[in-house]
Structure formats: C-alpha cells, structure tokens
Amino acid sequence: MTLLEKINHVRDQFNTDLERISDLKSWEELKNTYLGRKGLVSKLFSRIGDVPPQERKTIGQALNSLKNELQNQVDSLLQTLQEKVDESHNVDYTLPGFPIFKGSRHPLTQAIDEMLSIFARLGFDIAYGPEVETDWYNFSSLNLPLNHPARDMQDTFYVDEGIMLRTHTSPVQTRYMTQHKPPVRIVAPGRVYRNEAISARSYCMFHQIEGLYVDKNVTFADLRGTLELFCKMYFGSDARIKFRTSYFPFTEPSAEVDVSCFLCNGKGCRVCKNTGWLEILGCGMVDPNVFKAVGYDPEEVSGYAFGLGVDRSVMQKLDIPDIRMLFDNDVEFLKQF
Ligand code: DAH
C-alpha cells in the first residue's frame, strides 16, 4: 500500500469507528487511537521521510487535511455527546434559575441592635443579666421588699421558691452595681417574662432595654437630654418627647415618656390611636433605697434609670398588628424585613 492509500484507509477506518462512539469514555479512546501522540495519524506523519521528495508536498497536504478533518469530527462529536449528557440530566438552560433567599436578622434583633448602637455612641456600655433571676435582684434590691403591694404590678412566673423568670430588665441595674463602682453608664437588653393573658397586644415574653447612669450630680435634666437625643436618633429628627408623672418603686421621682408619633408627627393617626403620642418607656431618678441595697452612698452619687419596651415600638414602626407574629417564626412573614 502506498502512503496515500494508507491515508485513505485510516480515514475510512476512522469513519467506521466514529459510528460506534456513544459515550465520553469511548470518545476518549477514539481520540487517542487516531490523534494521540502515538496515534495512527502521527505514525503516518513519521513515514513522510520515506516518500520521494517530489511527492512530499502532495502527501504532506493530504496528511494535514486528514489530521484537520479528524480533529474537527472528534470536536463536534464531543459537543454532541455533552448535549446528550445534559439532556439525560434534564437540564434546560432556558429555564430561570432557582432563587437563593438570603437570611436576615429578626426585626426585633435589628431594632435592638440599632438602639444599642445609638446608646453606645452616647457612651453607654452594654451589660447582660440572666433570664432566670432571684427574688432579691428582681424585686427586693429594687425597693420591692416581700409583701410590697407593687409586686402585684407584674405577674411573675416562678421557677422555684425565690427563683423566677425576670419580669423586667431592671435587676441588671443592681447586678451591675454590686459588681462595679460608680460611675456606671450601661444599657442592658434582654427578654422578660410575665404571666399575662396572651392577646394581640401582650405576650408572656417580650423585650426591654434597661438604661442606668450613676455618677456625681446626675440630674433629671441629664435624663431628659439623653432620652430626647435617643428619640431623635431612632425615630427621626422631628421626634419630640413628653414626660408624664408615674410611679415605680425603684425610681423617685418617676415618669413615663411618650414620643411624638413617627407616622403623623403628632397630628393623630391609626398608629397612635389619634393621640399623636406613643408610649415608649418608664424612667426616673434612682431611688436612694436601691443605692443602699448595692452599697452605694446616696449622699455621694445620684443617677437615672429607664426601661424601654422594644416590641411595641417595633410593631408600630413596622405596622405589625399582632405581637404573636414576632414569635411565630413564620419565615414568609420574617423575610419581609
Ligand atoms: N422595669 C419597669 C417595667 O418593667 C420599667 C422601668 C421603669 C425601668 C422605670 C426603669 C425605670 O429603669 O426607671 O415596667
């Protein structure tokens, strides 16, 4: 057989073999057999030296075109095979992709983080206390001795005698003061528990942020200035605050603070029930008996404290009609925020 005949023979053989290729493994073998480094095509090339010089050009061209032809066929076969694999996996590249939902922080966590960062900028440290609390910290240290009628203000979940789920974050005040000397400037976020009838407006667990500032010569004006600044930073620069006299055993004098409604700016609307104001916190000047309980001298230091209800503010701000929605952990609901 002449070299030219061999070239044509290899081509025919390739075309026959090509018909039988049905998967990537046999395709790989075919490619190596013909186009590999020691494949049939390169064997033919190695014999070009035996060809008489006047024929070399023709043979060379025939070899090159064989090589290109085979390469093209091998390439297009690969594409066909890959398409077949995709089809067998039922991949339809024209379909839209599956959306990836990003998780987000719970709206209450977002609000608490935002409030804490405002207080942090005003120089407050963050303190924490346990949710299971002793009677002394939850009540007695806060000027609510045993049999004090004000204990009935908060319906308590008892864990054991003298042990309860804290009914407010105020015990973090006395916990902190027993461990630190004045001056003290803290905010304490956390869950609190009350045995109340569950409804759209009240739940057995909710969130507060406690504030406490104790130093020499702390006045009610300091309290007012701090709360006003906080409200402007959190609710918006138009926010105004109003103090109403109130009673808490651990502060004297005591007050409740309303902030002008962020939605109607005080004109009256659905969110503020036409009052123009939203109740946000209780506060006052730390009662001397609280200082005595933690070993501070009420003649030396004075201080203010406040307790901010987080859940209702979040409900008003985000227009959430039922407090239970905050605790159902329904992802469809939560992913809106
Ligand atoms: N602990 C009170 C409550 O849960 C709120 C409160 C009122 C906290 C006045 C304070 C305060 O620190 O000074 O109802």
XYZ file of C-alpha atoms and ligand atoms in Angstrom:
351
model
C 0.000 0.000 0.000
C 1.318 3.445 -0.832
C 1.269 6.110 1.829
C -1.590 7.867 0.041
C -3.621 4.651 0.101
C -2.825 4.258 3.798
C -4.095 7.791 4.447
C -7.402 6.968 2.794
C -7.560 3.681 4.641
C -7.107 5.409 8.023
C -9.865 7.871 7.090
C -12.288 5.039 6.251
C -11.390 3.183 9.411
C -11.953 6.353 11.464
C -15.374 6.904 9.890
C -16.418 3.369 10.746
C -15.159 3.661 14.320
C -16.866 7.025 14.707
C -20.269 5.430 14.192
C -19.821 3.289 17.280
C -18.950 6.059 19.728
C -21.768 6.648 22.196
C -20.164 7.859 25.387
C -17.320 10.043 26.621
C -15.122 7.073 27.501
C -15.128 5.578 24.001
C -14.729 9.068 22.571
C -11.545 9.475 24.579
C -10.220 6.161 23.220
C -11.059 7.131 19.653
C -9.251 10.421 20.035
C -6.142 8.748 21.440
C -6.114 5.998 18.798
C -6.138 8.456 15.917
C -4.914 11.806 17.172
C -2.862 10.886 20.238
C 0.897 11.424 20.393
C 1.470 7.833 19.300
C -1.776 7.623 17.329
C -2.316 6.484 13.726
C -2.073 9.981 12.278
C 1.240 10.697 13.884
C 2.546 7.296 12.696
C 1.680 8.336 9.139
C 3.498 11.637 9.642
C 6.620 9.771 10.791
C 6.771 7.927 7.485
C 6.970 11.075 5.391
C 10.742 10.687 5.280
C 10.358 7.560 3.078
C 8.425 9.498 0.447
C 10.370 10.602 -2.638
C 10.985 14.377 -2.479
C 8.794 15.214 -5.488
C 5.748 13.628 -3.815
C 6.294 15.033 -0.368
C 4.266 18.171 -0.908
C 1.158 16.264 -2.012
C 1.476 13.675 0.714
C 2.127 16.368 3.300
C -1.027 18.214 2.276
C -3.077 15.024 2.307
C -1.787 14.207 5.809
C -2.544 17.681 7.119
C -6.042 17.651 5.778
C -6.630 14.181 7.258
C -5.474 15.446 10.608
C -7.715 18.548 10.472
C -10.694 16.571 9.278
C -10.378 14.031 12.079
C -9.822 16.762 14.656
C -12.998 18.588 13.552
C -15.053 15.422 13.682
C -13.723 14.499 17.116
C -14.537 18.008 18.401
C -18.063 18.086 17.083
C -18.702 14.578 18.370
C -17.685 15.747 21.848
C -20.221 18.540 21.694
C -22.983 16.148 20.634
C -22.091 13.775 23.438
C -22.134 16.545 26.042
C -25.521 17.752 24.877
C -26.759 14.196 25.224
C -25.471 14.076 28.829
C -27.246 17.350 29.637
C -30.488 16.118 28.127
C -30.314 12.943 30.145
C -29.998 15.111 33.273
C -32.996 17.105 32.104
C -31.112 20.364 32.157
C -32.970 23.098 30.346
C -30.732 26.138 30.217
C -33.595 28.383 29.138
C -35.401 27.981 32.456
C -34.939 30.708 35.093
C -32.625 29.713 37.955
C -33.701 28.816 41.466
C -33.675 31.981 43.552
C -31.420 31.936 46.623
C -33.076 33.594 49.610
C -30.732 35.473 51.847
C -31.441 35.126 55.546
C -31.997 38.284 57.552
C -31.940 39.186 61.192
C -35.228 39.113 63.089
C -36.934 42.549 63.145
C -36.620 42.642 66.942
C -32.894 41.910 66.742
C -32.499 44.627 64.124
C -34.303 47.149 66.354
C -32.346 46.167 69.483
C -29.020 46.366 67.611
C -29.911 49.786 66.256
C -30.994 51.106 69.663
C -27.880 49.721 71.357
C -25.604 51.279 68.778
C -27.195 54.671 69.439
C -26.629 54.293 73.195
C -23.100 53.058 72.527
C -22.424 56.289 70.634
C -23.728 58.203 73.682
C -21.124 56.450 75.853
C -23.144 53.560 77.323
C -21.620 50.118 77.868
C -23.745 47.031 77.227
C -24.491 44.720 80.163
C -26.367 41.432 80.402
C -28.096 39.543 83.168
C -29.713 36.108 83.475
C -33.315 35.451 82.460
C -33.772 33.187 85.484
C -33.421 35.592 88.364
C -33.521 35.583 92.140
C -36.183 37.363 94.135
C -33.543 39.649 95.581
C -32.372 41.055 92.250
C -35.772 41.069 90.519
C -37.647 42.639 93.462
C -36.034 43.267 96.859
C -32.910 45.072 95.632
C -35.174 47.322 93.570
C -37.019 48.586 96.621
C -39.785 45.992 96.444
C -39.498 44.146 99.769
C -41.557 40.989 100.408
C -45.260 41.759 100.679
C -44.787 45.065 98.906
C -48.044 45.655 97.001
C -46.158 46.763 93.897
C -45.027 43.159 93.371
C -48.539 42.565 92.080
C -47.898 45.052 89.260
C -46.100 42.242 87.430
C -47.464 38.727 87.229
C -44.499 36.507 87.845
C -43.571 33.048 86.537
C -41.937 31.239 89.457
C -39.341 28.538 88.818
C -38.817 27.688 92.471
C -39.171 29.445 95.787
C -37.354 32.741 95.454
C -36.376 31.954 91.835
C -38.306 33.340 88.880
C -38.174 34.349 85.247
C -37.254 38.011 85.443
C -40.255 40.265 84.953
C -38.144 43.200 83.748
C -34.535 44.063 82.900
C -34.213 46.292 85.978
C -32.380 43.570 88.011
C -29.423 44.074 85.649
C -29.078 47.507 87.301
C -28.489 46.076 90.763
C -26.441 43.118 89.464
C -24.152 45.557 87.691
C -23.883 47.981 90.590
C -22.982 45.209 93.058
C -20.053 44.337 90.780
C -18.907 47.826 89.684
C -18.082 51.027 91.471
C -19.602 54.281 90.202
C -19.577 55.916 87.712
C -21.793 53.488 85.813
C -23.292 54.017 82.394
C -24.943 50.919 80.897
C -27.761 49.695 78.713
C -28.996 46.131 79.212
C -31.099 44.451 76.521
C -32.988 41.226 77.052
C -36.079 39.112 77.309
C -38.515 39.462 80.164
C -41.456 37.270 81.139
C -44.896 37.940 82.548
C -47.786 35.652 83.277
C -50.380 37.705 81.451
C -53.280 36.749 79.221
C -51.901 36.369 75.688
C -53.502 38.632 73.101
C -52.663 40.653 70.011
C -51.111 43.281 72.275
C -49.467 41.266 75.020
C -47.414 38.114 75.154
C -45.874 36.108 78.002
C -42.379 37.144 76.880
C -41.142 40.418 75.443
C -38.025 42.599 75.222
C -36.739 45.578 77.150
C -33.663 47.743 77.111
C -32.706 48.970 80.562
C -30.614 52.081 80.993
C -28.666 53.233 84.033
C -26.386 56.205 84.596
C -24.868 56.816 88.016
C -22.268 59.434 88.848
C -21.841 62.516 90.980
C -24.517 65.146 90.304
C -26.580 63.307 87.715
C -29.855 65.189 87.277
C -33.271 64.763 85.726
C -32.124 67.194 83.018
C -29.412 64.692 82.014
C -32.103 62.027 81.722
C -34.284 64.245 79.603
C -31.431 65.306 77.322
C -30.275 61.735 76.748
C -33.760 60.400 76.021
C -34.554 63.275 73.688
C -31.348 62.701 71.743
C -32.009 58.965 71.598
C -35.535 59.508 70.253
C -34.355 61.907 67.574
C -31.679 59.432 66.508
C -34.014 56.449 66.496
C -37.393 57.856 65.437
C -36.192 60.801 63.341
C -35.065 64.394 63.904
C -38.680 65.643 64.176
C -39.347 63.451 67.220
C -40.384 65.232 70.424
C -40.805 63.686 73.864
C -43.189 64.303 76.725
C -42.915 63.229 80.385
C -45.922 62.097 82.409
C -45.580 61.600 86.170
C -45.765 57.967 87.195
C -44.750 55.563 89.919
C -42.052 52.892 90.036
C -40.674 51.578 93.338
C -37.048 51.837 92.130
C -37.156 55.476 90.999
C -38.156 58.730 92.685
C -39.423 60.795 91.036
C -40.710 58.501 88.267
C -42.099 59.265 84.841
C -43.367 57.672 81.692
C -42.159 59.021 78.389
C -44.178 59.398 75.216
C -42.646 60.167 71.848
C -44.495 62.080 69.135
C -45.945 59.639 66.615
C -43.397 58.942 63.870
C -46.173 58.449 61.321
C -48.348 61.569 61.781
C -45.781 63.636 63.708
C -48.300 64.308 66.476
C -51.388 65.101 64.434
C -53.173 61.866 65.310
C -53.496 58.724 63.212
C -54.223 54.994 63.296
C -50.795 54.077 64.745
C -51.073 56.435 67.755
C -54.845 55.881 68.089
C -55.394 59.593 67.376
C -53.438 60.729 70.421
C -50.387 61.938 68.486
C -48.130 60.171 71.034
C -46.615 56.740 71.576
C -45.715 55.341 74.998
C -42.155 54.059 74.900
C -40.590 53.852 78.333
C -40.624 54.269 82.091
C -37.859 56.168 83.870
C -36.838 58.221 86.847
C -34.109 59.107 89.314
C -32.679 56.034 91.055
C -34.320 55.636 94.481
C -31.875 56.008 97.424
C -33.016 52.592 98.700
C -31.681 50.977 95.509
C -28.291 52.598 96.073
C -28.296 51.355 99.674
C -29.100 47.812 98.524
C -25.974 47.699 96.333
C -23.692 49.522 98.767
C -23.595 52.910 97.023
C -23.882 56.044 99.154
C -26.969 58.038 98.055
C -25.360 61.153 99.557
C -22.392 60.719 97.230
C -23.956 59.709 93.930
C -27.171 60.155 92.031
C -28.448 58.534 88.881
C -31.199 57.987 86.442
C -32.674 54.764 85.048
C -35.057 53.901 82.278
C -36.750 50.811 80.872
C -37.687 50.829 77.210
C -40.238 48.437 75.698
C -38.887 47.180 72.387
C -41.699 45.023 70.999
C -44.452 47.631 70.824
C -42.169 50.194 69.199
C -41.193 47.631 66.574
C -44.843 46.749 65.954
C -45.733 50.398 65.496
C -42.759 51.171 63.313
C -43.225 48.127 61.054
C -47.040 48.184 61.164
C -47.290 44.686 62.679
C -50.830 44.209 64.029
C -50.271 41.248 66.372
C -47.345 40.766 68.800
C -47.558 36.988 68.314
C -46.321 37.408 64.739
C -42.949 38.370 66.222
C -42.663 34.969 67.904
C -44.293 32.552 65.439
C -41.072 32.399 63.380
C -43.031 32.180 60.154
C -40.336 32.624 57.512
C -42.807 34.034 54.977
C -43.551 36.812 57.469
C -39.986 37.382 58.653
C -38.376 37.601 55.243
C -40.254 40.844 54.556
C -37.967 42.730 56.920
N -38.963 47.939 84.999
C -40.116 48.714 84.596
C -41.125 47.796 83.935
O -40.792 46.779 83.501
C -39.707 49.765 83.595
C -38.858 50.811 84.200
C -39.425 51.929 84.760
C -37.496 50.670 84.265
C -38.687 52.910 85.332
C -36.718 51.646 84.846
C -37.334 52.773 85.378
O -35.399 51.558 84.903
O -36.557 53.754 85.931
O -42.288 48.166 83.879
